[in-house]
């Protein structure tokens, strides 16, 4: 209604994010992830499936930074007339950059899930870990994730107007969130049980609430940061599917740049 639009108009102007902030955050993220990749490649003690997965996660996040930096520089050059291109070529370049960003998002979420599964196997199948997670299986897993991310992102950008495609991406995010919740909570429960067993065998029994609290805080931070960082973006996609013309949803859309940061 007009009354609703008028009431929400004051805070529905969106948020103007300076281009310099995008560039600065992109450069910082790029350097941070480069350091992670360099540390893993340089240190032979880190040449194991677990750290290869972490390296792939860093590469995924690094691609997000590179893609955003490239898009921002591309837009700035066009706006200031330094770069002159045909509209069709501009649209093609935009689609390529969007595909890279989408592929990075999907692969980043995938490797977060792979790392959670790897940690779960390490804890619950410690004696069989090296026979389960061989280097060959790790390579196949990494190649599969990259291939699936590339194919799915290409389909997503090609059919981005389809609600079915958006629902698949939203479902993928929710699946990864539930997977990480289940695995990490199960791991925390096992650690708490072991701590309780060790404490009960000591004479006199020692308190273990501090260790349990520390584990709970770590788990909360891990999953909390994951949800806070990814939640607004996927909530944005949910609103696109469910209420694209609602005034409040439209107002939420105006803050997309904030979610992108």
CSV table of C-alpha atoms in Angstrom, one decimal:
chain,number,residue,atom,x,y,z
A,1,UNK,CA,0.0,0.0,0.0
A,2,UNK,CA,1.0,3.7,-0.4
A,3,UNK,CA,1.0,4.0,3.4
A,4,UNK,CA,3.4,1.1,3.7
A,5,UNK,CA,5.8,2.5,1.1
A,6,UNK,CA,5.7,5.9,2.7
A,7,UNK,CA,6.4,4.6,6.2
A,8,UNK,CA,9.3,2.5,5.1
A,9,UNK,CA,10.7,5.1,2.6
A,10,UNK,CA,12.9,6.7,5.2
A,11,UNK,CA,15.1,3.6,5.7
A,12,UNK,CA,14.5,2.2,2.2
A,13,UNK,CA,17.2,4.2,0.4
A,14,UNK,CA,19.7,1.5,0.6
A,15,UNK,CA,23.3,1.9,1.6
A,16,UNK,CA,25.9,3.7,-0.5
A,17,UNK,CA,29.1,1.7,-0.3
A,18,UNK,CA,32.2,3.6,-1.6
A,19,UNK,CA,34.0,1.8,-4.4
A,20,UNK,CA,37.2,2.4,-2.5
A,21,UNK,CA,35.9,0.2,0.3
A,22,UNK,CA,35.1,-2.6,-2.1
A,23,UNK,CA,38.6,-2.4,-3.6
A,24,UNK,CA,40.3,-2.3,-0.1
A,25,UNK,CA,38.4,-5.3,1.2
A,26,UNK,CA,39.0,-7.2,-2.0
A,27,UNK,CA,42.8,-6.6,-1.8
A,28,UNK,CA,42.9,-7.5,1.9
A,29,UNK,CA,41.0,-10.7,1.3
A,30,UNK,CA,43.2,-11.5,-1.7
A,31,UNK,CA,46.4,-11.1,0.3
A,32,UNK,CA,45.1,-13.1,3.3
A,33,UNK,CA,44.1,-16.1,1.1
A,34,UNK,CA,47.4,-15.9,-0.9
A,35,UNK,CA,49.3,-16.2,2.5
A,36,UNK,CA,47.2,-19.3,3.4
A,37,UNK,CA,47.9,-20.9,0.0
A,38,UNK,CA,51.6,-20.0,0.1
A,39,UNK,CA,52.0,-21.4,3.7
A,40,UNK,CA,50.4,-24.8,2.8
A,41,UNK,CA,52.4,-25.1,-0.5
A,42,UNK,CA,55.7,-24.2,1.2
A,43,UNK,CA,55.4,-26.3,4.4
A,44,UNK,CA,55.8,-30.0,3.6
A,45,UNK,CA,54.3,-30.9,7.0
A,46,UNK,CA,51.0,-29.5,5.7
A,47,UNK,CA,50.9,-31.7,2.5
A,48,UNK,CA,48.0,-33.8,3.6
A,49,UNK,CA,44.3,-34.1,2.4
A,50,UNK,CA,43.1,-31.9,5.3
A,51,UNK,CA,45.3,-28.9,4.4
A,52,UNK,CA,44.7,-29.5,0.6
A,53,UNK,CA,41.0,-28.9,1.3
A,54,UNK,CA,41.8,-25.8,3.3
A,55,UNK,CA,44.0,-24.6,0.4
A,56,UNK,CA,41.1,-25.1,-2.0
A,57,UNK,CA,38.9,-23.1,0.3
A,58,UNK,CA,41.4,-20.3,0.3
A,59,UNK,CA,41.6,-20.5,-3.5
A,60,UNK,CA,37.8,-20.3,-3.7
A,61,UNK,CA,37.7,-17.2,-1.5
A,62,UNK,CA,40.6,-15.7,-3.4
A,63,UNK,CA,38.6,-16.1,-6.6
A,64,UNK,CA,35.7,-14.2,-5.1
A,65,UNK,CA,38.2,-11.4,-4.3
A,66,UNK,CA,39.7,-11.4,-7.8
A,67,UNK,CA,36.3,-11.5,-9.5
A,68,UNK,CA,34.9,-8.6,-7.4
A,69,UNK,CA,38.1,-6.6,-7.9
A,70,UNK,CA,37.9,-7.2,-11.7
A,71,UNK,CA,34.3,-6.3,-11.8
A,72,UNK,CA,34.8,-3.1,-9.8
A,73,UNK,CA,37.8,-2.0,-11.9
A,74,UNK,CA,35.9,-2.8,-15.1
A,75,UNK,CA,32.9,-0.7,-14.0
A,76,UNK,CA,35.1,2.2,-12.9
A,77,UNK,CA,37.0,2.2,-16.3
A,78,UNK,CA,33.7,2.2,-18.2
A,79,UNK,CA,32.2,5.0,-16.0
A,80,UNK,CA,35.2,7.3,-16.5
A,81,UNK,CA,35.4,6.7,-20.3
A,82,UNK,CA,38.9,5.1,-20.1
A,83,UNK,CA,37.5,1.9,-21.5
A,84,UNK,CA,35.1,1.9,-24.5
A,85,UNK,CA,33.4,-1.3,-25.4
A,86,UNK,CA,30.3,-2.4,-27.3
A,87,UNK,CA,27.2,-3.1,-25.1
A,88,UNK,CA,27.1,-6.8,-26.2
A,89,UNK,CA,30.7,-7.2,-25.2
A,90,UNK,CA,30.1,-5.5,-21.9
A,91,UNK,CA,27.2,-7.9,-21.2
A,92,UNK,CA,29.4,-10.9,-22.1
A,93,UNK,CA,32.2,-9.8,-19.8
A,94,UNK,CA,29.7,-9.2,-17.0
A,95,UNK,CA,28.3,-12.8,-17.5
A,96,UNK,CA,31.9,-14.2,-17.3
A,97,UNK,CA,32.7,-12.3,-14.1
A,98,UNK,CA,29.3,-13.3,-12.6
A,99,UNK,CA,30.0,-17.0,-13.4
A,100,UNK,CA,33.4,-16.8,-11.7
A,101,UNK,CA,31.8,-15.2,-8.6
A,102,UNK,CA,29.0,-17.8,-8.5
A,103,UNK,CA,31.5,-20.7,-9.0
A,104,UNK,CA,33.6,-19.3,-6.2
A,105,UNK,CA,30.6,-19.1,-3.9
A,106,UNK,CA,29.5,-22.7,-4.6
A,107,UNK,CA,33.0,-24.1,-4.3
A,108,UNK,CA,33.6,-22.2,-1.1
A,109,UNK,CA,30.5,-23.6,0.5
A,110,UNK,CA,31.3,-27.1,-0.8
A,111,UNK,CA,34.8,-27.1,0.7
A,112,UNK,CA,33.5,-25.9,4.0
A,113,UNK,CA,31.3,-29.0,4.0
A,114,UNK,CA,34.2,-31.2,2.8
A,115,UNK,CA,36.4,-29.9,5.6
A,116,UNK,CA,33.6,-30.7,8.2
A,117,UNK,CA,33.3,-34.3,6.8
A,118,UNK,CA,37.1,-34.7,6.9
A,119,UNK,CA,37.3,-33.5,10.5
A,120,UNK,CA,34.4,-35.9,11.4
A,121,UNK,CA,36.3,-38.9,9.8
A,122,UNK,CA,39.5,-37.8,11.7
A,123,UNK,CA,37.7,-37.9,15.0
A,124,UNK,CA,35.3,-40.9,14.7
A,125,UNK,CA,37.5,-43.1,12.5
A,126,UNK,CA,41.0,-42.0,13.6
A,127,UNK,CA,42.6,-45.4,13.1
A,128,UNK,CA,41.2,-45.8,9.6
A,129,UNK,CA,41.5,-42.2,8.5
A,130,UNK,CA,44.5,-42.7,6.2
A,131,UNK,CA,42.9,-45.6,4.5
A,132,UNK,CA,39.6,-43.8,4.1
A,133,UNK,CA,40.9,-40.4,3.1
A,134,UNK,CA,43.7,-41.3,0.7
A,135,UNK,CA,45.5,-38.7,-1.4
A,136,UNK,CA,43.8,-40.1,-4.5
A,137,UNK,CA,40.4,-39.8,-3.0
A,138,UNK,CA,41.2,-36.2,-1.9
A,139,UNK,CA,42.2,-35.3,-5.4
A,140,UNK,CA,39.1,-36.8,-6.9
A,141,UNK,CA,37.0,-34.9,-4.3
A,142,UNK,CA,38.7,-31.6,-5.1
A,143,UNK,CA,38.4,-32.1,-8.8
A,144,UNK,CA,34.7,-33.1,-8.4
A,145,UNK,CA,33.9,-30.0,-6.4
A,146,UNK,CA,35.6,-27.6,-8.9
A,147,UNK,CA,33.9,-29.3,-11.8
A,148,UNK,CA,30.4,-29.3,-10.2
A,149,UNK,CA,30.9,-25.6,-9.1
A,150,UNK,CA,31.8,-24.5,-12.6
A,151,UNK,CA,28.9,-26.4,-14.3
A,152,UNK,CA,26.3,-25.3,-11.7
A,153,UNK,CA,27.4,-21.6,-11.8
A,154,UNK,CA,27.3,-21.6,-15.6
A,155,UNK,CA,23.7,-23.0,-15.4
A,156,UNK,CA,22.8,-20.5,-12.7
A,157,UNK,CA,24.0,-17.4,-14.6
A,158,UNK,CA,22.4,-18.6,-17.8
A,159,UNK,CA,19.0,-19.2,-16.2
A,160,UNK,CA,19.2,-16.7,-13.4
A,161,UNK,CA,15.6,-15.6,-13.9
A,162,UNK,CA,14.3,-19.1,-13.2
A,163,UNK,CA,13.0,-19.6,-9.6
A,164,UNK,CA,13.9,-23.3,-9.9
A,165,UNK,CA,17.6,-22.5,-10.3
A,166,UNK,CA,17.5,-20.1,-7.3
A,167,UNK,CA,15.7,-22.7,-5.2
A,168,UNK,CA,18.4,-25.2,-6.0
A,169,UNK,CA,21.1,-22.7,-4.8
A,170,UNK,CA,19.1,-21.9,-1.6
A,171,UNK,CA,18.6,-25.6,-1.0
A,172,UNK,CA,22.3,-26.2,-1.4
A,173,UNK,CA,23.1,-23.5,1.2
A,174,UNK,CA,20.6,-25.0,3.7
A,175,UNK,CA,22.0,-28.5,3.1
A,176,UNK,CA,25.5,-27.3,3.9
A,177,UNK,CA,24.3,-25.5,6.9
A,178,UNK,CA,22.5,-28.5,8.3
A,179,UNK,CA,25.4,-30.8,7.4
A,180,UNK,CA,27.9,-28.6,9.3
A,181,UNK,CA,25.5,-28.3,12.3
A,182,UNK,CA,25.0,-32.1,12.6
A,183,UNK,CA,28.7,-33.0,12.2
A,184,UNK,CA,30.2,-30.3,14.4
A,185,UNK,CA,27.6,-30.8,17.2
A,186,UNK,CA,28.2,-34.6,17.1
A,187,UNK,CA,32.0,-33.9,17.3
A,188,UNK,CA,31.4,-31.5,20.2
A,189,UNK,CA,29.2,-34.1,22.0
A,190,UNK,CA,32.0,-36.8,21.6
A,191,UNK,CA,34.6,-34.4,22.9
A,192,UNK,CA,32.5,-33.5,25.9
A,193,UNK,CA,31.9,-37.2,26.6
A,194,UNK,CA,35.6,-37.9,26.5
A,195,UNK,CA,36.3,-35.0,28.8
A,196,UNK,CA,33.7,-36.2,31.2
A,197,UNK,CA,35.1,-39.7,31.2
A,198,UNK,CA,38.7,-38.5,31.9
A,199,UNK,CA,37.4,-36.2,34.7
A,200,UNK,CA,35.4,-39.1,36.4
A,201,UNK,CA,38.5,-41.3,36.4
A,202,UNK,CA,40.6,-38.8,38.3
A,203,UNK,CA,40.7,-38.8,42.1
A,204,UNK,CA,39.3,-36.4,43.2
A,205,UNK,CA,37.1,-35.8,40.0
A,206,UNK,CA,37.9,-32.5,38.4
A,207,UNK,CA,35.4,-30.1,36.9
A,208,UNK,CA,35.1,-30.2,33.2
A,209,UNK,CA,32.6,-27.4,32.7
A,210,UNK,CA,35.4,-25.0,31.5
A,211,UNK,CA,36.4,-27.3,28.7
A,212,UNK,CA,32.8,-27.9,27.6
A,213,UNK,CA,32.1,-24.2,27.7
A,214,UNK,CA,35.2,-23.5,25.6
A,215,UNK,CA,34.1,-26.1,23.0
A,216,UNK,CA,30.6,-24.7,22.9
A,217,UNK,CA,32.0,-21.1,22.4
A,218,UNK,CA,34.2,-22.3,19.6
A,219,UNK,CA,31.3,-24.2,17.9
A,220,UNK,CA,29.1,-21.2,18.3
A,221,UNK,CA,31.7,-18.8,16.7
A,222,UNK,CA,32.4,-21.2,13.8
A,223,UNK,CA,28.7,-21.8,12.8
A,224,UNK,CA,27.7,-18.2,13.8
A,225,UNK,CA,30.3,-16.6,11.5
A,226,UNK,CA,29.3,-19.0,8.7
A,227,UNK,CA,25.6,-18.1,9.1
A,228,UNK,CA,26.1,-14.3,9.6
A,229,UNK,CA,28.3,-14.0,6.5
A,230,UNK,CA,26.2,-16.2,4.1
A,231,UNK,CA,22.7,-15.8,5.6
A,232,UNK,CA,21.8,-12.3,4.3
A,233,UNK,CA,22.8,-13.1,0.8
A,234,UNK,CA,20.7,-16.3,0.7
A,235,UNK,CA,17.9,-14.6,2.5
A,236,UNK,CA,18.0,-12.1,-0.4
A,237,UNK,CA,17.6,-15.0,-2.8
A,238,UNK,CA,14.7,-16.4,-0.8
A,239,UNK,CA,12.9,-13.0,-1.0
A,240,UNK,CA,13.4,-12.9,-4.7
A,241,UNK,CA,11.6,-16.2,-5.1
A,242,UNK,CA,8.8,-15.6,-2.5
A,243,UNK,CA,8.0,-11.8,-2.6
A,244,UNK,CA,9.8,-10.0,-5.4
A,245,UNK,CA,7.3,-7.1,-5.5
A,246,UNK,CA,6.5,-6.7,-1.8
A,247,UNK,CA,7.5,-3.2,-0.6
A,248,UNK,CA,9.4,-4.6,2.4
A,249,UNK,CA,11.2,-7.1,0.2
A,250,UNK,CA,12.1,-4.4,-2.3
A,251,UNK,CA,13.5,-2.4,0.6
A,252,UNK,CA,15.6,-5.3,1.6
A,253,UNK,CA,16.9,-5.7,-1.9
A,254,UNK,CA,18.3,-2.1,-1.8
A,255,UNK,CA,20.9,-3.3,0.8
A,256,UNK,CA,22.5,-5.9,-1.5
A,257,UNK,CA,25.9,-4.1,-1.5
A,258,UNK,CA,26.0,-4.5,2.2
A,259,UNK,CA,25.4,-8.3,1.9
A,260,UNK,CA,28.0,-8.5,-0.8
A,261,UNK,CA,30.6,-7.0,1.6
